[in-house]
Coordinates of C-alpha atoms in Angstrom, one line a residue:
Chain E
M106 CA -42.6 216.1 -16.1
F107 CA -42.3 213.4 -18.6
T108 CA -40.8 214.3 -21.4
G109 CA -40.2 211.1 -22.6
P110 CA -42.2 209.8 -25.4
R111 CA -44.7 208.1 -24.7
L112 CA -44.8 204.4 -26.2
A113 CA -47.3 202.0 -27.1
F114 CA -47.1 198.1 -26.9
L115 CA -49.7 195.7 -28.1
S116 CA -51.2 193.5 -25.4
R117 CA -53.4 190.1 -26.0
Q118 CA -55.9 191.4 -23.2
S119 CA -59.1 192.3 -23.7
V120 CA -61.5 195.1 -21.4
S121 CA -64.7 192.0 -21.2
K122 CA -61.5 190.6 -18.9
L123 CA -59.8 193.4 -17.4
G124 CA -62.6 194.5 -16.3
M125 CA -64.2 191.0 -14.5
R126 CA -60.3 190.7 -13.6
R127 CA -60.8 193.9 -11.1
S128 CA -64.8 193.3 -9.5
L129 CA -62.7 189.2 -8.3
S130 CA -60.2 190.9 -6.9
A131 CA -62.0 193.7 -5.0
T132 CA -62.7 191.0 -2.4
G133 CA -58.3 189.9 -1.9
P134 CA -56.2 191.8 -0.6
A135 CA -53.9 194.0 -1.5
A136 CA -50.4 193.5 -0.9
S137 CA -49.2 197.0 -2.5
G138 CA -51.1 199.7 -3.8
A139 CA -48.5 200.4 -6.7
A140 CA -48.0 196.4 -7.9
A141 CA -51.2 195.4 -7.3
E142 CA -53.1 198.1 -9.8
Y143 CA -50.7 197.4 -12.0
A144 CA -50.5 194.0 -12.1
Q145 CA -54.8 194.1 -12.2
K146 CA -54.6 195.9 -15.6
H147 CA -52.3 193.5 -17.3
T148 CA -53.5 191.0 -16.2
K149 CA -53.8 188.3 -18.7
S150 CA -57.2 185.9 -20.0
K151 CA -57.1 182.5 -18.7
G152 CA -58.8 179.0 -18.7
D153 CA -60.6 177.1 -15.6
P154 CA -58.9 175.5 -13.2
I155 CA -57.9 172.7 -13.0
S156 CA -59.7 170.5 -10.3
E157 CA -56.8 168.6 -7.0
D158 CA -59.1 165.0 -7.7
L159 CA -58.5 165.2 -11.2
A160 CA -55.0 165.6 -11.4
A161 CA -54.1 163.5 -8.8
T162 CA -55.4 160.2 -11.2
S163 CA -52.4 161.1 -13.6
S164 CA -50.3 158.5 -13.6
A165 CA -47.7 160.5 -15.4
L166 CA -48.3 163.9 -12.9
Q167 CA -47.8 161.0 -10.4
T168 CA -44.6 159.5 -11.4
L169 CA -43.2 162.9 -12.8
A170 CA -43.9 164.4 -8.5
A171 CA -42.3 161.1 -7.1
R172 CA -38.8 161.5 -10.0
L173 CA -38.0 164.7 -8.6
H174 CA -39.3 165.6 -5.0
L175 CA -42.3 167.8 -5.6
K176 CA -44.4 166.0 -3.3
D177 CA -45.2 169.2 -1.9
I178 CA -46.8 170.9 -4.7
P179 CA -50.6 169.8 -6.0
Y180 CA -50.5 167.6 -8.5
S181 CA -53.3 170.6 -10.0
T182 CA -50.2 173.3 -10.6
L183 CA -48.0 170.9 -12.2
A184 CA -50.3 169.5 -14.7
R185 CA -50.8 173.1 -15.5
T186 CA -47.2 173.7 -15.4
L187 CA -47.6 170.8 -19.1
I188 CA -50.1 172.3 -21.1
T189 CA -49.0 175.3 -23.3
D190 CA -50.7 177.9 -24.7
T191 CA -50.7 176.5 -28.2
S192 CA -52.6 172.8 -26.7
G193 CA -56.1 174.9 -26.6
S194 CA -57.4 172.7 -24.2
R195 CA -60.0 174.8 -21.6
F196 CA -57.7 174.6 -18.8
A197 CA -56.1 176.9 -17.4
N198 CA -52.0 177.6 -19.5
N199 CA -48.5 177.3 -18.1
S200 CA -47.7 180.7 -20.3
G201 CA -47.7 183.3 -17.3
L202 CA -45.9 180.7 -15.3
A203 CA -43.2 180.1 -17.9
G204 CA -42.7 184.1 -18.7
F205 CA -42.0 184.4 -14.7
G206 CA -40.1 181.1 -13.9
K207 CA -37.7 182.5 -17.3
S208 CA -36.1 185.2 -15.5
L209 CA -35.7 182.9 -12.0
L210 CA -33.8 180.4 -14.2
A211 CA -32.0 183.6 -16.2
F212 CA -30.8 185.4 -12.4
Y213 CA -29.5 182.2 -11.0
T214 CA -27.6 181.1 -13.9
Y215 CA -26.1 184.5 -14.6
E216 CA -25.4 185.2 -10.9
H217 CA -23.5 181.5 -10.2
F218 CA -21.6 182.4 -13.1
M219 CA -20.3 185.9 -12.2
I220 CA -19.9 184.8 -8.8
N221 CA -18.0 182.2 -9.6
Y222 CA -15.7 183.0 -12.7
P223 CA -16.6 186.6 -11.9
R224 CA -13.3 188.1 -14.7
L225 CA -15.9 186.4 -18.2
P226 CA -15.9 188.5 -21.2
Q227 CA -19.2 189.5 -21.2
R228 CA -19.8 186.8 -25.2
V229 CA -18.7 184.6 -23.3
L230 CA -20.8 184.7 -19.9
R231 CA -23.7 185.3 -23.1
H232 CA -23.0 181.7 -24.0
A233 CA -22.6 180.2 -21.4
V234 CA -25.7 181.0 -19.4
D235 CA -27.6 180.1 -22.9
V236 CA -26.5 176.9 -22.0
Y237 CA -27.6 175.6 -19.3
T238 CA -31.2 178.4 -20.5
A239 CA -31.5 178.1 -23.8
P240 CA -34.6 176.0 -25.1
R241 CA -32.9 173.2 -26.7
A242 CA -30.5 172.5 -23.1
L243 CA -33.8 172.8 -21.2
A244 CA -35.7 170.0 -23.5
E245 CA -32.8 168.0 -23.3
V246 CA -33.5 168.3 -19.9
A247 CA -37.2 167.6 -19.9
K248 CA -36.7 164.3 -22.1
L249 CA -34.5 163.3 -18.7
W250 CA -36.8 163.9 -17.0
G251 CA -39.3 161.8 -19.2
V252 CA -41.5 163.7 -20.0
Q253 CA -44.4 162.7 -22.9
S254 CA -45.3 164.8 -25.5
E255 CA -49.4 164.9 -26.5
T256 CA -49.5 167.0 -29.7
R257 CA -52.4 166.4 -31.8
T258 CA -54.8 169.9 -32.5
P259 CA -57.6 169.7 -30.5
F260 CA -59.5 168.6 -33.6
A261 CA -58.2 165.5 -33.8
R262 CA -58.7 165.3 -30.4
Y263 CA -62.0 165.6 -30.7
L264 CA -62.3 163.5 -33.4
A265 CA -60.9 160.4 -31.4
N266 CA -63.3 161.3 -28.7
V267 CA -60.0 162.2 -25.8
K268 CA -61.1 164.3 -23.6
D269 CA -58.6 167.9 -22.0
E270 CA -58.8 165.3 -18.4
S271 CA -57.0 162.8 -19.6
V272 CA -54.0 164.5 -21.8
L273 CA -52.9 166.0 -18.2
G274 CA -49.5 164.6 -16.9
R275 CA -48.4 164.9 -20.7
L276 CA -47.0 168.1 -22.6
A277 CA -49.4 169.5 -24.4
Y278 CA -48.5 171.8 -27.1
I279 CA -49.2 172.1 -31.3
D280 CA -45.9 171.3 -33.0
A281 CA -44.6 173.5 -36.3
V282 CA -42.9 170.4 -37.2
E283 CA -45.2 168.4 -39.1
A284 CA -44.2 165.0 -41.2
V285 CA -46.6 165.5 -43.7
E286 CA -45.8 162.7 -45.9
P287 CA -42.6 160.4 -46.8
G288 CA -39.6 163.1 -46.9
V289 CA -42.4 166.0 -46.6
T290 CA -41.9 167.4 -43.6
K291 CA -43.9 171.1 -42.8
I292 CA -42.7 173.5 -40.7
T293 CA -45.4 176.5 -39.3
D294 CA -44.3 179.8 -37.4
S295 CA -47.2 180.5 -35.9
K296 CA -48.8 181.2 -32.0
T297 CA -50.6 179.0 -32.8
T298 CA -47.7 176.2 -32.9
M299 CA -44.8 175.3 -31.3
H300 CA -41.5 174.4 -31.7
A301 CA -41.1 170.9 -29.6
D302 CA -37.8 172.0 -27.6
V303 CA -39.5 175.6 -26.9
A304 CA -42.1 173.9 -25.6
M305 CA -40.3 171.3 -23.3
A306 CA -38.5 174.8 -21.5
T307 CA -41.8 176.5 -21.4
F308 CA -42.4 173.2 -19.5
I309 CA -39.5 173.9 -18.1
R310 CA -39.1 177.1 -16.4
A311 CA -42.7 177.1 -15.5
L312 CA -42.2 174.5 -13.4
V313 CA -40.0 176.9 -11.9
A314 CA -42.4 179.3 -10.7
A315 CA -44.7 176.8 -9.3
V316 CA -41.8 175.7 -7.3
Y317 CA -41.4 179.7 -5.7
A318 CA -44.5 179.7 -5.6
H319 CA -44.6 176.8 -3.0
R320 CA -41.2 177.0 -1.6
G321 CA -40.1 180.5 -1.6
L322 CA -36.6 181.8 -3.3
D323 CA -34.7 179.4 -1.8
G324 CA -36.4 176.5 -3.0
A325 CA -36.7 178.2 -6.2
R326 CA -32.9 178.6 -6.1
D327 CA -31.9 175.4 -5.2
F328 CA -33.7 173.1 -7.5
I329 CA -32.6 175.7 -9.9
H330 CA -28.8 174.4 -8.9
Q331 CA -30.3 170.9 -7.7
Y332 CA -31.5 169.7 -10.9
L333 CA -30.8 173.3 -13.4
I334 CA -26.8 174.4 -13.1
K335 CA -25.3 171.3 -11.4
P336 CA -26.1 168.3 -13.0
R337 CA -24.3 170.2 -16.1
K338 CA -21.1 170.8 -17.0
L339 CA -19.3 173.1 -19.2
D340 CA -15.9 173.6 -20.9
L341 CA -15.5 177.1 -20.1
Q342 CA -12.3 177.6 -21.3
S343 CA -13.1 176.6 -25.1
I344 CA -15.2 178.6 -25.8
I345 CA -13.1 182.0 -25.0
S346 CA -12.0 182.6 -28.8
I347 CA -8.9 185.3 -28.5
S348 CA -8.5 187.2 -31.8
R349 CA -5.4 188.9 -31.6
P350 CA -4.1 187.1 -28.4
T351 CA -1.2 189.5 -28.2
R352 CA -2.1 193.0 -28.5
E353 CA -4.9 192.2 -25.9
L354 CA -2.3 191.6 -23.4
A355 CA 0.0 194.7 -23.6
V356 CA -3.7 196.2 -23.9
L357 CA -4.5 194.1 -20.9
C358 CA -1.0 194.6 -18.8
S359 CA -1.0 198.3 -19.0
R360 CA -4.5 198.9 -17.9
E361 CA -3.5 196.4 -14.9
G362 CA -0.5 198.6 -14.2
L363 CA 1.7 196.5 -15.2
E364 CA 5.0 195.9 -16.9
A365 CA 4.6 195.7 -20.7
P366 CA 4.5 191.7 -22.2
V367 CA 7.7 190.1 -23.7
S368 CA 7.9 187.1 -25.1
R369 CA 11.3 184.7 -24.4
L370 CA 12.1 181.9 -26.1
M371 CA 12.4 179.7 -23.2
A372 CA 13.2 175.8 -25.4
E373 CA 13.7 174.4 -28.9
S374 CA 14.9 171.8 -30.2
G375 CA 14.9 171.2 -34.6
R376 CA 15.4 174.3 -35.7
Y377 CA 16.5 173.5 -39.6
S378 CA 14.3 170.2 -39.2
N379 CA 10.8 170.6 -40.4
T380 CA 8.9 169.2 -36.8
P381 CA 10.7 171.9 -34.9
V382 CA 9.2 172.0 -31.5
F383 CA 9.5 175.9 -30.3
V384 CA 8.1 177.0 -26.3
V385 CA 8.1 180.5 -25.7
G386 CA 7.3 182.5 -21.8
V387 CA 5.4 185.6 -21.9
F388 CA 7.1 187.8 -19.0
S389 CA 5.7 190.8 -17.1
G390 CA 8.9 192.0 -15.4
Q391 CA 10.0 188.6 -13.9
S392 CA 6.5 187.2 -13.5
K393 CA 6.0 185.2 -16.1
L394 CA 2.0 185.0 -17.0
G395 CA 2.0 182.0 -19.8
E396 CA 4.2 179.6 -21.6
G397 CA 2.6 178.5 -25.6
Q398 CA 4.7 175.9 -27.3
G399 CA 4.1 175.2 -31.0
S400 CA 6.1 174.6 -34.6
S401 CA 6.5 178.5 -35.1
L402 CA 8.6 181.0 -33.4
K403 CA 5.5 183.1 -33.4
E404 CA 2.6 180.2 -32.7
A405 CA 5.0 179.8 -29.6
R406 CA 3.8 183.4 -29.0
T407 CA 0.8 183.2 -29.4
R408 CA -0.4 180.6 -27.9
A409 CA 1.8 182.6 -24.7
A410 CA -0.1 185.0 -25.0
V411 CA -3.9 183.1 -25.5
N412 CA -2.8 180.7 -22.6
A413 CA -1.7 184.0 -20.4
L414 CA -5.4 185.9 -21.6
Q415 CA -7.1 182.2 -20.6
A416 CA -5.1 182.8 -16.7
W417 CA -7.0 185.9 -16.2
Y418 CA -10.3 185.4 -17.4
L419 CA -11.2 182.2 -16.1
Y420 CA -10.0 183.0 -13.0
S421 CA -12.6 181.6 -10.3
P422 CA -12.4 183.1 -6.8
I423 CA -11.9 179.7 -3.9
D424 CA -14.9 179.5 -2.2
P425 CA -17.3 182.6 -3.2
T426 CA -20.5 182.5 -1.9
A427 CA -23.4 183.7 -4.5
P428 CA -25.3 187.2 -3.1
S429 CA -28.2 184.7 -3.1
A430 CA -26.5 181.9 -1.2
A431 CA -26.3 183.5 2.5
P432 CA -29.8 185.0 4.8
A433 CA -29.1 189.7 4.6
A434 CA -26.8 188.9 8.8
E435 CA -24.0 187.0 7.3
Y436 CA -23.3 188.1 3.7
K437 CA -19.8 189.7 2.8
P438 CA -19.5 192.0 0.2
Q439 CA -17.9 190.2 -2.7
P440 CA -14.5 190.6 -2.1
Y441 CA -13.1 191.4 -5.5
V442 CA -15.3 192.9 -8.6
D443 CA -14.4 192.9 -11.5
G444 CA -13.4 196.1 -13.7
G445 CA -15.2 194.2 -17.8
E446 CA -12.5 192.4 -19.9
I447 CA -10.4 194.5 -22.7
V448 CA -10.9 197.1 -25.1
I449 CA -9.0 196.7 -27.9
Chain N
M206 CA 26.8 207.3 -53.4
T207 CA 27.6 207.5 -49.8
L208 CA 25.8 205.1 -46.4
Q209 CA 25.2 208.7 -45.0
F210 CA 23.0 209.3 -48.8
V211 CA 21.2 205.5 -48.6
R212 CA 19.9 206.4 -45.1
Q213 CA 18.5 210.0 -45.7
A214 CA 16.7 208.1 -48.9
V215 CA 15.2 205.7 -46.6
R216 CA 14.6 208.1 -43.9
A217 CA 13.3 210.6 -46.8
G218 CA 11.1 207.5 -48.4
R219 CA 8.9 206.1 -45.0
A220 CA 8.8 210.1 -44.2
T221 CA 6.6 209.9 -47.8
L222 CA 4.9 207.0 -47.2
A223 CA 3.3 207.6 -44.1
R224 CA 2.4 211.0 -45.4
Q225 CA 0.2 209.3 -47.8
Q226 CA -1.0 207.0 -45.4
L227 CA -2.2 210.0 -43.7
A228 CA -3.6 211.3 -46.4
M229 CA -5.5 207.9 -47.6
T230 CA -6.3 207.0 -45.1
G231 CA -8.5 210.6 -43.8
S232 CA -9.6 210.7 -40.0
R233 CA -9.7 207.2 -39.8
R234 CA -6.2 206.3 -37.0
T235 CA -3.4 205.0 -39.1
L236 CA -0.2 203.0 -37.2
V237 CA 2.8 204.5 -38.6
V238 CA 3.2 208.2 -38.4
V239 CA 6.4 210.1 -38.7
R240 CA 7.2 212.4 -36.1
N241 CA 10.5 215.4 -37.1
G242 CA 10.6 213.7 -40.6
Q243 CA 12.8 211.5 -38.3
T244 CA 11.6 209.5 -35.8
V245 CA 9.1 206.6 -36.7
V246 CA 6.6 205.7 -34.4
R247 CA 3.7 203.7 -34.1
G248 CA 0.2 204.6 -33.0
L249 CA -1.1 208.1 -32.3
K250 CA -2.1 208.1 -28.3
K251 CA -4.8 210.9 -27.1
D252 CA -3.6 213.0 -24.6
E253 CA -5.6 212.1 -22.0
A254 CA -7.2 215.6 -20.4
L255 CA -9.5 215.3 -24.2
Y256 CA -11.5 211.9 -22.8
M257 CA -11.0 211.9 -19.5
K258 CA -14.7 213.9 -18.8
N259 CA -18.2 213.6 -19.6
P260 CA -20.5 215.4 -21.7
H261 CA -21.6 217.6 -18.7
G262 CA -17.1 217.7 -18.6
I263 CA -16.9 216.6 -15.0
E264 CA -13.6 215.0 -14.8
Y265 CA -13.0 211.7 -13.7
P266 CA -13.0 210.3 -10.7
G267 CA -16.0 213.2 -10.0
N268 CA -15.9 214.4 -6.5
A269 CA -18.0 214.5 -3.9
E270 CA -20.8 216.0 -5.4
T271 CA -20.8 213.9 -8.3
F272 CA -21.7 210.8 -6.2
A273 CA -24.3 213.4 -4.1
P274 CA -27.7 212.1 -6.1
L275 CA -26.3 208.3 -5.8
Q276 CA -25.7 208.5 -2.4
E277 CA -28.8 209.9 -1.8
L278 CA -31.4 207.5 -3.6
L279 CA -28.6 204.5 -1.9
G280 CA -28.9 206.4 1.3
S281 CA -26.7 205.4 4.5
E282 CA -28.6 200.7 5.1
Y283 CA -28.0 200.9 1.0
A284 CA -23.9 202.7 1.0
L285 CA -22.0 201.5 -1.7
P286 CA -18.1 202.0 -1.0
E287 CA -17.0 204.6 -3.8
E288 CA -14.9 203.0 -6.4
L289 CA -17.9 200.8 -6.6
M290 CA -20.2 203.6 -7.5
L291 CA -17.7 204.6 -9.6
Q292 CA -17.8 201.5 -11.8
A293 CA -21.2 201.5 -11.5
L294 CA -22.1 205.5 -13.2
T295 CA -19.0 204.0 -15.4
H296 CA -20.3 203.4 -19.1
K297 CA -17.6 200.7 -21.3
S298 CA -17.9 203.7 -24.0
F299 CA -15.4 206.3 -21.5
A300 CA -12.5 205.7 -22.0
H301 CA -12.5 203.2 -24.7
G302 CA -13.2 200.4 -21.6
K303 CA -9.8 201.4 -19.3
K304 CA -11.3 202.7 -16.4
P305 CA -13.7 200.0 -14.8
Y306 CA -16.5 199.7 -17.1
N307 CA -20.7 198.4 -15.9
E308 CA -21.2 196.6 -18.2
R309 CA -21.9 193.6 -16.1
L310 CA -23.0 194.3 -12.5
A311 CA -25.6 196.3 -14.9
I312 CA -26.8 192.5 -16.3
L313 CA -26.6 190.9 -13.0
G314 CA -28.6 194.0 -11.6
K315 CA -31.1 193.8 -14.6
Q316 CA -32.1 190.2 -13.8
L317 CA -33.1 191.2 -10.7
L318 CA -35.5 193.9 -11.7
R319 CA -36.9 191.6 -13.4
M320 CA -37.5 188.4 -11.5
E321 CA -38.9 190.8 -9.0
T322 CA -40.8 192.9 -10.5
G323 CA -42.6 189.6 -12.0
R324 CA -42.6 188.9 -8.1
A325 CA -44.3 192.1 -7.0
T326 CA -46.5 191.5 -9.8
A327 CA -47.0 188.0 -9.5
Q328 CA -47.7 188.8 -5.2
S329 CA -50.4 191.7 -5.8
A330 CA -52.5 190.4 -8.6
A331 CA -55.1 189.2 -7.7
Q332 CA -54.3 186.9 -4.2
G333 CA -57.2 184.2 -2.9
T334 CA -58.5 183.8 -6.4
Q335 CA -58.9 180.2 -7.3
E336 CA -56.1 180.0 -10.1
S337 CA -53.9 181.6 -8.3
I338 CA -50.7 178.8 -7.1
N339 CA -50.7 180.1 -3.6
G340 CA -51.4 183.4 -3.2
H341 CA -49.5 183.6 -7.0
N342 CA -50.9 184.8 -9.9
F343 CA -49.0 184.8 -12.4
D344 CA -50.9 184.9 -15.6
V345 CA -50.2 188.9 -16.0
N346 CA -49.6 190.0 -19.3
E347 CA -45.4 189.2 -19.7
R348 CA -45.0 192.5 -21.7
A349 CA -46.1 194.8 -19.2
I350 CA -44.0 193.5 -16.9
E351 CA -41.3 194.4 -19.1
L352 CA -41.6 196.9 -19.4
L353 CA -41.5 197.5 -15.7
S354 CA -37.8 196.9 -16.0
S355 CA -37.6 199.0 -19.9
S356 CA -35.0 200.8 -21.0
P357 CA -36.3 204.2 -20.7
T358 CA -38.9 203.4 -17.3
L359 CA -35.4 202.9 -15.4
S360 CA -33.8 205.8 -17.5
Q361 CA -36.9 207.3 -16.6
V362 CA -35.5 207.1 -12.3
C363 CA -32.4 207.4 -13.8
R364 CA -33.2 211.5 -14.5
L365 CA -35.3 211.4 -11.6
A366 CA -32.6 210.7 -9.4
K367 CA -30.6 213.5 -10.9
L368 CA -27.6 211.4 -11.9
E369 CA -27.9 211.8 -15.6
K370 CA -24.0 214.4 -15.1
S371 CA -22.2 211.4 -12.6
I372 CA -22.7 208.9 -15.2
F373 CA -19.2 209.1 -17.5
W374 CA -19.8 207.9 -20.8
R375 CA -18.8 209.6 -24.5
P376 CA -21.6 209.6 -26.5
A377 CA -21.0 207.8 -30.0
D378 CA -21.4 211.0 -32.2
A379 CA -23.1 215.4 -31.2
G380 CA -25.9 214.8 -30.7
K381 CA -26.7 212.0 -31.7
G382 CA -28.6 210.9 -28.3
G383 CA -28.7 207.1 -26.7
E384 CA -29.0 208.7 -23.2
T385 CA -31.9 206.3 -22.8
T386 CA -29.6 202.4 -22.9
I387 CA -26.2 205.0 -20.6
Y388 CA -28.4 206.0 -18.3
S389 CA -31.1 202.5 -17.8
T390 CA -27.4 200.5 -18.2
S391 CA -26.1 202.8 -14.7
M392 CA -29.3 201.9 -13.3
S393 CA -29.6 198.5 -13.2
A394 CA -25.7 198.9 -13.0
V395 CA -26.6 200.4 -8.9
V396 CA -28.8 197.4 -8.6
G397 CA -26.3 195.1 -9.4
A398 CA -23.7 197.1 -7.2
V399 CA -26.8 197.1 -4.7
L400 CA -26.2 192.8 -4.6
L401 CA -22.9 192.4 -5.0
Q402 CA -21.7 194.5 -1.4
H403 CA -25.3 193.7 0.6
G404 CA -26.5 190.3 -0.2
A405 CA -30.3 189.2 -2.5
E406 CA -32.3 189.9 0.5
R407 CA -31.3 193.1 1.0
A408 CA -31.1 194.4 -2.6
I409 CA -34.7 193.2 -2.6
E410 CA -35.4 195.5 0.2
F411 CA -33.4 198.4 -2.3
I412 CA -36.0 197.3 -5.2
R413 CA -38.9 197.1 -3.1
S414 CA -38.4 200.2 -1.3
R415 CA -36.6 202.5 -3.8
L416 CA -37.6 201.5 -7.1
M417 CA -41.4 200.0 -6.6
A418 CA -42.4 202.6 -3.6
G419 CA -42.0 206.5 -3.3
P420 CA -40.5 208.8 -6.6
Y421 CA -38.7 206.9 -8.1
S422 CA -40.9 204.2 -8.2
V423 CA -41.1 202.2 -11.9
F424 CA -45.4 201.1 -11.6
D425 CA -46.0 205.1 -11.5
I426 CA -43.8 205.8 -14.3
S427 CA -44.4 203.2 -16.8
N428 CA -48.2 204.3 -16.7
Q429 CA -47.0 207.5 -17.3
L430 CA -44.9 206.9 -19.9
F431 CA -47.0 204.0 -21.1
V432 CA -49.9 203.6 -23.3
D433 CA -51.9 200.7 -23.4
T434 CA -53.3 200.0 -26.6
A435 CA -55.5 196.4 -25.8

């Protein structure tokens, strides 16, 4: 029946762990047959659970919970979001949480931009989403939240007589960038180390997943909007770059069934001086699409076309409703679905 | 030398230049071409009838028969307007992007699929064990979750739902493939279109009822397509 190739993939789980998970889950209720079976088959190995009493003693976790209004989320879950898979801690780590949190974050950020700017070119859209969800961006947020790091190796912690328990509440990872001696930095690239930004990012992603687990989808959505999307402003106009504006505008007009664009000189000053100024408008029939000024006719014409294209791409509907923002009964179909950016 | 003669010479000169350019660029399109040895025109325009049909010979924008397989997959609960269905089934490569295409619908749909497959596995895996967080187990292998919404899986859904013939696209070269990407993009775009038309709640229902259960279940397809080498 299946003609496609059978593709192999690598997974880190061991056979013995698989067997263990099957016997454990035999007692739990099965939600959906196929999904449950698939999930059990691919469950990863994990560490010890963190006890709530132990996590509640961490002042760092209490501060974090108070700062982000996370009182409804158990301290043990918060503690887990701060343990990366490079930490060497005996406790369960955040890698699975982070993986799921990443998909939540990506969906809601893409949705935000697609609904608010339905005509953004695909590359600009991806870049915009990156500005909010890339490790560097998330690391900045985590630093603002006051997350502190614990980058000692398990061996160094052992020598210093620091137990895994006393590290709870700080972001535990082993830094890939290590200052060996003044002027010499050693960068390790392996599975046992992590860059600081990436470690911070896994914490925020894991936290999003934890919020989802306790507050549901809407709770996670609100959290993402409140703490990750709203506080940051992005100047989209500066991101859009257009390589052949006049040509692109001509293609746009022909695609949309408008009259071919014509550039007209609207005002000029000092044509024969060394600082001339030309103002050019680009028109389709009677309607002006854009206006630009420059020190040569060509520059002004190009700027006018860029201006017109930016106005097209940055169109934003008045008061849009995101698909995830309204319950099914109240949702109205999106009034405008764009056909895609202009191909030249 | 009369003025008329000069003009003719210039025209002839231009014509030779253009012919030379044509010869030099070979199969590439040139911007300058001479028709009748007289008129200078810019650009060549292909006849629309040559490219306005998909690899199966179906002419854009299709007919009721073209949309029937997709309508069957959607059912009356998740029905889409015809133009949205057409957009979800049109790839950017078709007609040089002149017709509404599915790129952005696919991005959004893919993100929702990723999220939903992750959610479904987390909810169903080992509930009530001590490591789970409020009934969710997030320790399912990420790669395994990714495979549920991967191109091979989604393109297989597309094939099983018999949507291949309804998709408008242009193959890069004859017999060179590319179907997997095109088919999976269209499937993601269908999810994206349902999301924009019916909202997130209904779109999630659609994924759960049509793509996670029944004949097009991504779980079954992934199990059949991929081998766990661990």
